[in-house]
């Protein structure tokens, strides 16, 4: 595209994840000085304008002023790293056809059900420019399923963020078997370019990678609470005081490579492979609906009540900074 | 004990974990100003003196000078938080009987095999003061097994550190069914007092809690590499850019409590319990010796070679500081 054209991103769905992306895109548009951004939000809620004007400033320090010349169009003004302010355009468009008609990127985070998504993409495909990138933020409905009714299934790819996307570096990039190489490489390039860490998955798999790993650990955690070995708070304390900080700077394989000394991970397994196998054989196999839920919910509610996510995110930024990530400054 | 008596800690075994504890105990003796420490090391390696004089300064900035009046006795001098230096005594004693004879605490991190440990404790019990605390740093051999041949099995408890204990806050405190309440409470009090986070486990369980959780996740990680979904480096990248930083500040239950918004963890499970269950049903069940090892070892070696643990530990201290732990200043 020519230099003077803005980058046009259309977000379909502006819930918690969507608004965090809105904030992310505006922040990066300001930090990447060559870029002008025109960000369109398409969302079915009737009070969408009011909601965004009220909620977006919670995510990022932006001045939002309505343009007098165009209805539903706003100037979003943020300071860059030298403290100079720059404005980019925010458009709220209830009509899907016009919302996607000029977009370079269409990023979907609508309701997490297959019917919504499989119905959406053929409409998007019909009205968007032929080169537009089509991304779903889904945490579990594969591009294979979502693209079922599309004419050109090669265009769709999953770009699964971690909550909150404004803070968390990871984007899981998951193609369907139909997704084109060009869509994959352009998607990876975009996310790297705005400072995220896109991880490309070779295959679609239930729950992708991060959630599968988390849920495997969660299953064992529930089992240990269930068996009375440790409380909900004790399990969390174990994580916060050992594995969490360790994995924040080196994942499990790198950790065990270090744990094995000069012999690396092979020496690690040689030394304690027996204990590893014994733990695997003894591992819990709880399932949903088996009755452990009430105890877990009660203990968790008693321990934490409603979690202060603003405070958590501020801390998260500090941890990411300490772990060596380049992070935007905290708002606090 | 009277005020002017030193605290006497005897470490049985001075490998990597042992030396990290030596450094930890000397650092805290300096920071807790009322305390004088007399730390005895008992280890069977023939060059133990040379080894400690050479290796201890790698763990902590200490001046170690041999006393002219007593053989095998050293002054270990460290600066406190005001930069004033203070000295405490380090004794190297190849004779177990005299090494434990005056100890307040005997902390074992010898070879990780049951025969060594079950043979050790009756000897320790026979020669140590009646009130001495007996701790094993084992990562897997329960106090029930270790105490088999002891006269008074109520005295032994596991205090399992995370590597490196100088840096990692967690101590898993695991009693046997014989361990007395008094031993439990004195053990918890000691670790809290020197700024660690002791987590008390209600029951002995294979691998305790931290390793069970880690190995459950590791099993799924190996499965995903095995299936070709992601590489070893990609799995580590996922962890370092999402779950690790998140769990460094809030464990899994607290995280899902936050993830469910005002409805907490119950709302979280209501929303995505189906995906959780699907992941559990699809989870990998790899076992040791099934042939996945070579690929994992090769990928890990190629990705990381020998890990720079000094650099890692410096980063770990920064992450812990950012997560809100009180940490000793980095040596770097």
XYZ file of C-alpha atoms in Angstrom:
664
model
C 0.000 0.000 0.000
C 1.200 3.589 -0.609
C 2.971 5.359 2.279
C 0.206 7.871 2.894
C -2.557 5.304 3.204
C -3.337 4.433 6.829
C -3.198 0.859 8.135
C -6.824 -0.167 8.416
C -7.681 -2.716 11.095
C -11.270 -3.802 11.710
C -12.121 -5.510 14.986
C -15.241 -7.646 14.974
C -16.296 -7.857 18.604
C -15.258 -5.418 21.321
C -15.553 -7.245 24.621
C -12.707 -7.454 27.132
C -10.250 -8.988 24.655
C -11.360 -6.703 21.820
C -10.922 -3.514 23.835
C -7.504 -4.624 25.031
C -6.564 -5.079 21.347
C -7.963 -1.617 20.524
C -5.646 -0.169 23.177
C -2.732 -2.280 21.911
C -3.137 -1.209 18.292
C -3.399 2.495 19.182
C -0.333 2.279 21.412
C 1.749 0.662 18.716
C 0.497 3.028 16.046
C 1.886 5.839 18.170
C 5.200 4.086 18.863
C 5.746 3.104 15.200
C 5.998 6.631 13.933
C 5.647 5.920 10.220
C 2.243 4.400 10.817
C -1.152 6.004 10.633
C -3.918 3.801 11.957
C -7.583 3.710 11.110
C -9.233 1.297 13.476
C -12.839 0.249 12.948
C -14.940 -1.490 15.581
C -17.920 -3.580 14.589
C -19.976 -4.843 17.497
C -23.656 -5.608 17.873
C -24.242 -4.083 21.305
C -26.642 -1.126 21.057
C -24.624 1.138 23.394
C -21.286 0.400 21.707
C -20.204 4.055 21.353
C -20.963 4.931 24.938
C -19.290 1.710 26.103
C -16.060 2.379 24.200
C -15.811 6.026 25.217
C -16.213 4.959 28.820
C -14.072 1.808 28.811
C -11.143 2.453 26.457
C -9.526 5.025 28.793
C -9.411 2.257 31.451
C -7.067 0.309 29.150
C -4.857 3.130 27.948
C -4.367 6.837 28.635
C -6.010 8.169 25.488
C -7.929 11.336 24.721
C -10.933 10.456 22.587
C -12.736 13.258 20.773
C -15.599 12.889 18.336
C -15.087 14.383 14.889
C -17.633 16.983 13.927
C -17.435 16.152 10.214
C -18.070 12.364 10.268
C -20.571 10.479 12.432
C -19.157 7.592 14.482
C -15.580 8.750 13.907
C -13.214 9.723 16.714
C -9.665 11.000 17.124
C -7.709 8.883 19.598
C -4.725 10.813 20.917
C -1.853 9.230 22.847
C 1.643 10.407 23.784
C 4.613 8.686 22.089
C 7.873 7.820 23.879
C 9.079 11.440 23.652
C 5.859 12.710 25.187
C 4.589 14.149 21.874
C 0.980 13.336 21.188
C -0.277 11.768 17.995
C -3.819 11.105 16.806
C -5.249 8.166 14.923
C -8.768 7.427 13.785
C -11.336 5.253 15.540
C -14.511 4.414 13.634
C -17.539 2.680 15.050
C -19.521 0.945 12.338
C -22.599 -1.190 12.974
C -22.718 -2.314 9.347
C -20.424 -5.297 8.750
C -20.184 -4.749 5.007
C -18.838 -1.211 5.260
C -16.799 -2.023 8.397
C -14.647 -4.519 6.486
C -14.781 -2.964 2.993
C -11.404 -1.190 3.154
C -9.671 -3.225 5.880
C -6.086 -4.508 5.658
C -6.685 -6.733 8.680
C -9.927 -8.103 10.098
C -9.572 -9.457 13.593
C -12.473 -11.363 15.091
C -13.175 -11.828 18.817
C -16.917 -12.355 18.782
C -18.919 -14.947 20.702
C -16.986 -18.191 21.211
C -19.329 -20.454 19.253
C -18.812 -22.173 15.920
C -22.157 -21.108 14.406
C -21.349 -17.410 14.827
C -17.892 -17.751 13.341
C -18.712 -20.021 10.396
C -21.525 -17.610 9.438
C -19.290 -14.558 9.803
C -16.366 -15.373 7.505
C -18.251 -15.836 4.195
C -19.802 -12.391 4.747
C -16.436 -10.861 5.589
C -14.784 -12.578 2.622
C -17.432 -11.217 0.268
C -17.032 -7.572 1.251
C -13.383 -7.123 2.298
C -10.452 -6.315 -0.030
C -8.881 -9.417 -1.628
C -5.549 -8.987 0.200
C -6.991 -8.457 3.683
C -5.692 -10.701 6.488
C -8.443 -12.580 8.333
C -7.675 -13.451 11.966
C -9.715 -15.140 14.663
C -8.778 -14.624 18.324
C -10.592 -17.845 19.279
C -9.136 -19.937 22.071
C -10.552 -23.173 20.729
C -12.526 -23.157 17.463
C -10.058 -24.088 14.739
C -9.655 -22.243 11.446
C -10.658 -25.515 9.751
C -14.081 -25.341 11.368
C -14.472 -21.570 11.075
C -13.611 -21.564 7.348
C -16.112 -24.327 6.432
C -18.345 -22.071 4.317
C -15.681 -19.745 2.914
C -14.951 -19.603 -0.804
C -11.207 -19.228 -0.186
C -10.283 -21.102 2.965
C -6.587 -20.231 2.518
C -7.224 -16.750 3.914
C -8.217 -17.580 7.498
C -5.805 -18.143 10.398
C -6.111 -18.176 14.179
C -4.103 -15.559 16.108
C -4.883 -16.494 19.705
C -3.876 -13.853 22.257
C -3.340 -14.283 25.986
C -5.373 -12.221 28.329
C -4.846 -9.320 28.514
C -3.397 -8.942 24.982
C -2.216 -5.428 25.778
C 0.176 -6.929 28.346
C 0.838 -10.582 27.426
C 3.510 -11.122 24.764
C 2.252 -14.452 23.379
C 0.148 -14.853 20.224
C -0.456 -18.478 19.182
C -0.613 -18.508 15.378
C -2.532 -21.576 14.230
C -3.243 -22.206 10.533
C -5.733 -24.693 9.168
C -4.388 -27.157 6.586
C -5.878 -24.757 3.970
C -4.126 -21.593 5.187
C -1.620 -20.199 2.653
C 2.082 -19.697 3.375
C 1.686 -16.039 2.505
C -1.051 -15.526 5.101
C 1.126 -17.292 7.686
C 4.228 -15.213 6.953
C 2.357 -11.886 6.825
C 0.640 -12.745 10.124
C 3.899 -13.659 11.870
C 5.566 -10.498 10.521
C 2.798 -8.221 11.784
C 2.910 -9.517 15.355
C 6.697 -9.478 15.539
C 6.615 -5.932 14.147
C 4.467 -4.639 16.990
C 6.627 -6.303 19.643
C 4.592 -9.424 20.379
C 5.913 -12.989 20.427
C 3.960 -15.001 17.840
C 4.506 -18.758 18.201
C 3.605 -20.745 15.107
C 1.892 -24.094 15.685
C 2.443 -26.761 13.019
C -0.967 -28.370 13.508
C -4.402 -27.563 14.817
C -4.894 -29.298 18.142
C -7.657 -29.136 20.759
C -6.983 -26.077 22.956
C -3.783 -25.155 21.083
C -0.569 -25.337 23.157
C -0.721 -22.893 26.062
C -4.115 -23.968 27.336
C -3.304 -27.672 26.930
C -0.208 -27.189 29.090
C -2.117 -25.106 31.627
C -5.022 -27.538 31.844
C -2.672 -30.531 32.274
C -1.190 -28.790 35.294
C -4.635 -27.655 36.486
C -5.890 -31.252 36.406
C -3.092 -32.345 38.727
C -3.653 -29.281 40.932
C -7.353 -30.139 41.310
C -6.426 -33.744 42.092
C -4.019 -32.663 44.862
C -6.648 -30.394 46.456
C -9.191 -33.179 46.063
C -6.924 -35.664 47.847
C -6.306 -33.235 50.696
C -2.564 -32.940 50.007
C -2.676 -29.152 49.748
C -5.202 -26.311 49.718
C -6.047 -24.104 46.740
C -3.947 -21.338 48.275
C -1.035 -23.690 48.962
C -1.007 -24.883 45.351
C -0.990 -21.271 44.144
C 1.768 -20.458 46.618
C 3.879 -23.350 45.323
C 3.439 -22.036 41.767
C 4.189 -18.408 42.656
C 7.279 -19.298 44.642
C 8.926 -21.846 42.361
C 7.613 -22.864 38.935
C 6.064 -19.538 37.908
C 9.189 -17.383 38.333
C 11.327 -20.165 36.850
C 9.127 -20.591 33.761
C 8.869 -16.806 33.346
C 12.505 -16.868 32.254
C 13.038 -20.419 31.008
C 10.400 -22.897 29.909
C 10.333 -26.512 31.123
C 12.785 -27.940 28.590
C 15.349 -25.190 29.125
C 14.866 -25.520 32.895
C 15.583 -29.238 32.864
C 18.502 -28.689 30.481
C 19.924 -26.429 33.216
C 18.855 -28.873 35.943
C 20.963 -31.630 34.412
C 24.151 -29.555 34.650
C 26.709 -30.243 31.942
C 24.837 -33.405 30.939
C 21.735 -31.339 30.188
C 18.206 -32.719 30.006
C 19.468 -36.239 29.259
C 21.328 -36.270 32.589
C 18.233 -34.834 34.280
C 16.082 -37.729 33.038
C 18.838 -40.229 33.858
C 18.920 -38.938 37.450
C 15.240 -38.599 38.197
C 13.408 -40.225 35.295
C 12.201 -42.819 37.816
C 10.516 -40.123 39.933
C 9.075 -38.495 36.808
C 7.551 -41.814 35.700
C 6.252 -42.526 39.226
C 4.533 -39.105 39.273
C 2.999 -39.748 35.839
C 1.648 -43.109 36.959
C 0.228 -41.625 40.133
C -1.208 -38.537 38.383
C -4.823 -37.526 38.959
C -7.419 -38.064 36.264
C -10.254 -35.834 37.443
C -13.020 -34.956 34.991
C -15.580 -32.177 34.846
C -18.770 -33.010 36.712
C -17.272 -35.486 39.164
C -18.150 -33.416 42.205
C -14.787 -31.814 43.050
C -16.035 -28.474 41.733
C -17.805 -27.178 44.822
C -14.787 -27.555 47.100
C -12.496 -25.896 44.531
C -14.923 -22.996 43.949
C -15.450 -22.461 47.678
C -11.765 -22.513 48.548
C -10.923 -20.191 45.648
C -13.709 -17.727 46.448
C -12.743 -17.665 50.098
C -9.090 -17.161 49.302
C -9.411 -14.409 46.690
C -12.917 -12.949 46.305
C -12.909 -10.719 43.226
C -9.336 -10.422 41.927
C -7.965 -6.916 41.331
C -6.934 -7.366 37.690
C -5.612 -3.800 37.369
C -3.128 -4.463 40.145
C -2.286 -7.841 38.670
C -1.601 -6.370 35.228
C 0.666 -3.674 36.670
C 2.646 -6.402 38.444
C 2.658 -8.522 35.292
C 4.294 -5.677 33.360
C 7.004 -5.440 36.014
C 7.633 -9.198 35.867
C 7.813 -9.131 32.055
C 10.228 -6.220 32.207
C 12.413 -8.073 34.725
C 12.310 -11.194 32.530
C 13.775 -9.137 29.693
C 10.692 -8.306 27.624
C 10.346 -4.860 26.176
C 7.148 -3.563 27.678
C 5.107 -0.432 27.423
C 5.218 1.578 30.603
C 2.615 0.771 33.189
C -0.310 3.151 33.400
C -0.082 3.174 37.168
C 18.961 -21.584 74.083
C 20.738 -18.653 75.785
C 21.237 -15.432 73.767
C 24.982 -15.771 73.479
C 24.982 -19.303 72.121
C 25.327 -19.404 68.348
C 22.756 -21.126 66.123
C 24.411 -24.363 65.101
C 23.406 -25.814 61.737
C 25.027 -28.960 60.380
C 24.730 -29.714 56.683
C 25.193 -33.343 55.682
C 26.193 -33.245 52.021
C 27.633 -30.211 50.262
C 26.884 -30.629 46.560
C 25.159 -27.937 44.489
C 22.106 -27.733 46.764
C 24.191 -27.982 49.936
C 26.514 -25.143 48.969
C 23.605 -22.947 47.976
C 22.186 -23.553 51.484
C 25.565 -22.714 53.030
C 25.479 -19.371 51.205
C 21.824 -18.850 52.226
C 22.433 -19.512 55.910
C 25.463 -17.196 56.047
C 23.578 -14.421 54.255
C 20.668 -14.615 56.647
C 22.910 -14.854 59.692
C 24.356 -11.518 58.600
C 20.968 -9.932 57.909
C 19.424 -11.134 61.180
C 21.712 -9.141 63.394
C 20.964 -10.882 66.675
C 22.132 -14.178 65.254
C 25.547 -15.785 65.450
C 25.886 -18.798 63.205
C 28.129 -21.809 63.505
C 27.699 -23.845 60.358
C 29.232 -27.302 60.110
C 29.642 -29.186 56.849
C 29.923 -32.954 56.819
C 30.681 -34.440 53.411
C 32.581 -37.547 52.336
C 34.510 -36.065 49.414
C 38.257 -36.126 50.149
C 38.905 -32.598 48.816
C 35.956 -31.054 50.661
C 37.948 -28.142 52.165
C 39.522 -27.154 48.877
C 36.174 -27.549 47.103
C 34.317 -25.278 49.541
C 36.988 -22.590 49.614
C 36.903 -22.530 45.821
C 33.149 -22.866 45.253
C 31.420 -20.971 48.085
C 32.559 -17.544 46.768
C 30.771 -18.388 43.500
C 27.494 -18.498 45.474
C 27.981 -15.465 47.667
C 30.486 -12.651 48.090
C 32.176 -13.939 51.227
C 35.689 -13.648 52.549
C 36.742 -17.003 53.950
C 39.788 -17.138 56.196
C 41.104 -20.177 58.055
C 41.433 -19.831 61.784
C 44.927 -20.398 63.066
C 43.731 -21.776 66.401
C 41.361 -24.564 65.248
C 41.870 -26.981 62.339
C 39.029 -27.102 59.788
C 37.474 -23.908 61.147
C 37.000 -20.769 59.057
C 35.663 -17.254 59.477
C 33.105 -16.410 56.807
C 32.741 -12.636 56.470
C 29.903 -10.924 54.582
C 28.595 -7.365 54.453
C 25.174 -6.673 56.005
C 22.575 -4.307 54.505
C 24.450 -1.261 55.864
C 27.700 -2.436 54.307
C 29.191 -3.410 57.691
C 30.884 -6.783 57.645
C 30.149 -9.565 60.099
C 31.843 -12.922 60.583
C 30.384 -16.299 61.407
C 32.007 -19.692 61.818
C 32.288 -22.429 59.203
C 33.510 -25.816 60.367
C 34.386 -28.749 58.149
C 34.071 -32.021 59.994
C 34.575 -35.427 58.354
C 33.369 -37.206 61.484
C 29.563 -37.491 61.555
C 29.362 -38.034 65.315
C 31.137 -34.806 66.230
C 29.590 -32.917 63.278
C 26.079 -33.369 64.703
C 26.886 -33.504 68.425
C 26.005 -29.859 69.204
C 23.697 -29.057 66.291
C 20.363 -27.233 66.642
C 19.455 -28.191 63.062
C 20.744 -31.039 60.914
C 19.932 -30.611 57.256
C 20.609 -33.504 54.913
C 21.187 -33.266 51.145
C 23.266 -36.377 50.550
C 22.873 -38.925 47.746
C 19.249 -39.307 46.629
C 18.853 -42.961 47.561
C 16.838 -44.561 50.323
C 19.643 -46.819 51.613
C 21.907 -43.853 52.353
C 19.194 -41.897 54.101
C 17.695 -44.722 56.181
C 21.202 -45.611 57.389
C 22.051 -41.982 58.174
C 19.252 -40.952 60.529
C 19.730 -43.575 63.291
C 23.387 -42.476 63.508
C 22.419 -38.801 63.572
C 19.687 -39.460 66.144
C 22.136 -41.240 68.405
C 24.722 -38.460 68.520
C 22.781 -35.195 68.145
C 21.179 -33.175 70.975
C 17.624 -34.332 71.845
C 15.989 -31.086 70.659
C 17.768 -30.870 67.307
C 15.585 -30.487 64.205
C 16.234 -33.154 61.562
C 15.519 -32.095 57.977
C 15.950 -33.875 54.673
C 16.166 -31.846 51.444
C 15.080 -34.897 49.414
C 12.905 -34.298 46.371
C 11.261 -37.693 46.551
C 12.167 -40.059 49.427
C 9.526 -39.556 52.081
C 10.218 -39.062 55.784
C 8.236 -42.280 56.363
C 10.813 -44.256 54.416
C 13.820 -42.336 55.694
C 12.816 -42.746 59.333
C 12.300 -46.531 59.113
C 15.174 -47.400 61.444
C 14.975 -44.414 63.770
C 14.153 -44.821 67.463
C 12.048 -41.646 67.468
C 10.431 -41.207 64.071
C 8.598 -38.075 65.247
C 11.771 -36.035 64.784
C 12.247 -36.258 61.010
C 10.618 -34.005 58.416
C 11.261 -33.184 54.770
C 12.124 -29.565 53.923
C 12.393 -29.710 50.144
C 14.015 -26.654 48.576
C 13.819 -25.473 44.969
C 16.976 -25.072 43.055
C 18.816 -22.849 43.741
C 17.687 -22.542 47.388
C 19.634 -19.301 47.758
C 17.269 -17.720 45.211
C 14.007 -19.710 45.164
C 11.509 -18.799 47.899
C 9.681 -22.148 48.142
C 10.364 -24.823 50.762
C 7.942 -27.782 50.671
C 7.553 -28.968 54.262
C 6.384 -32.591 54.260
C 5.924 -34.524 57.506
C 5.541 -38.275 57.805
C 2.503 -39.507 59.760
C 4.923 -39.878 62.711
C 6.293 -36.317 62.658
C 5.371 -34.324 65.780
C 3.400 -31.064 65.708
C 6.263 -29.381 67.505
C 8.773 -30.363 64.816
C 6.341 -29.109 62.154
C 5.771 -25.746 63.823
C 9.453 -25.151 64.625
C 10.358 -26.009 61.019
C 7.745 -23.660 59.534
C 8.838 -20.898 61.904
C 12.504 -21.197 60.964
C 11.924 -20.900 57.210
C 9.489 -18.016 57.553
C 11.989 -16.311 59.840
C 14.713 -16.310 57.209
C 12.409 -14.975 54.511
C 11.521 -18.174 52.680
C 7.993 -19.361 51.827
C 7.461 -22.749 53.488
C 4.355 -24.544 52.188
C 3.077 -27.284 54.454
C 1.792 -30.444 52.765
C -0.887 -32.389 54.609
C 0.209 -35.780 53.274
C 3.227 -37.478 51.806
C 2.681 -37.954 48.103
C 4.965 -39.183 45.294
C 7.075 -36.221 44.142
C 5.421 -33.803 46.596
C 3.427 -30.948 44.982
C 5.722 -28.769 42.882
C 7.303 -31.590 40.924
C 3.974 -33.359 40.389
C 2.569 -30.164 38.881
C 5.707 -29.608 36.788
C 5.822 -33.185 35.543
C 2.111 -33.166 34.597
C 2.812 -30.147 32.389
C 6.070 -31.682 31.128
C 4.222 -34.834 30.056
C 1.868 -32.781 27.893
C 4.803 -30.722 26.566
C 6.649 -33.888 25.501
C 3.455 -35.178 23.871
C 3.025 -31.971 21.847
C 6.636 -32.086 20.620
C 6.202 -35.794 19.893
C 3.091 -35.118 17.812
C 4.856 -32.384 15.849
C 2.534 -29.621 17.067
C 5.389 -27.456 18.347
C 9.149 -27.609 18.845
C 10.958 -27.719 22.181
C 11.844 -24.034 21.755
C 8.264 -23.126 20.821
C 6.903 -24.835 23.934
C 9.417 -22.954 26.083
C 8.520 -19.720 24.303
C 4.811 -20.286 25.010
C 5.633 -20.780 28.700
C 7.937 -17.762 28.965
C 5.491 -15.464 27.203
C 2.232 -16.436 28.878
C 1.907 -18.987 31.682
C 5.263 -18.380 33.393
C 4.860 -14.637 33.983
C 1.198 -15.154 34.901
C 1.936 -17.891 37.454
C 4.863 -15.891 38.849
C 2.279 -13.526 40.329
C -0.858 -15.656 40.617
C -1.079 -19.427 40.629
C -3.581 -21.347 38.485
C -6.583 -21.093 40.806
C -6.155 -17.371 41.391
C -5.607 -16.889 37.645
C -8.842 -18.633 36.735
C -10.653 -16.796 39.511
C -9.560 -13.598 37.717
C -10.311 -15.116 34.310
C -13.930 -15.659 35.278
C -14.459 -11.958 36.045
C -17.003 -11.222 38.746
C -18.246 -14.821 38.594
C -14.783 -16.090 39.488
C -13.512 -19.592 38.830
C -17.046 -20.995 38.723
C -17.861 -18.720 35.765
C -14.550 -19.675 34.168
C -15.453 -23.377 34.289
C -18.999 -22.640 33.152
C -17.636 -20.793 30.102
C -14.863 -23.096 29.015
C -15.258 -26.270 31.076
C -16.042 -28.041 27.816
C -12.676 -27.065 26.325
C -10.933 -28.025 29.580
C -12.532 -31.465 29.511
C -11.733 -31.890 25.791
C -8.069 -31.081 26.483
C -7.996 -33.558 29.373
C -9.463 -36.302 27.210
C -7.012 -35.573 24.398
C -3.999 -35.241 26.748
C -0.796 -37.149 26.027
C 0.172 -40.184 28.107
C 3.841 -40.586 27.242
C 5.996 -42.786 29.465
C 9.733 -43.053 30.031
C 11.432 -45.401 27.593
C 8.898 -45.101 24.778
C 11.398 -43.665 22.307
C 10.516 -39.935 22.430
C 13.643 -39.217 24.450
C 16.169 -38.870 21.631
C 14.184 -36.215 19.754
C 13.600 -34.219 22.950
C 17.272 -34.425 24.015
C 18.490 -33.445 20.531
C 16.141 -30.510 20.162
C 16.937 -29.271 23.664
C 20.701 -29.600 23.226
C 20.585 -27.840 19.896
C 18.436 -25.051 21.265
C 20.366 -24.332 24.464
C 23.718 -26.146 24.780
C 24.967 -25.629 28.344
C 22.660 -23.150 30.113
C 24.289 -20.157 31.823
C 22.828 -20.675 35.287
C 24.551 -17.587 36.739
C 22.785 -15.383 34.223
C 19.535 -17.233 34.831
C 19.753 -16.788 38.593
C 20.444 -13.056 38.256
C 17.336 -12.756 36.064
C 15.359 -14.921 38.484
C 16.150 -12.514 41.331
C 14.868 -9.625 39.222
C 11.655 -11.487 38.403
C 11.094 -12.362 42.076
C 11.684 -8.747 43.042
C 9.190 -7.570 40.400
C 6.669 -10.151 41.626
C 6.878 -8.617 45.090
C 9.249 -10.961 46.903
C 11.865 -9.523 49.192
C 15.103 -10.673 47.680
C 18.763 -10.335 48.497
C 20.538 -8.121 46.032
C 21.956 -9.822 42.997
C 25.686 -10.484 43.074
C 26.017 -9.248 39.502
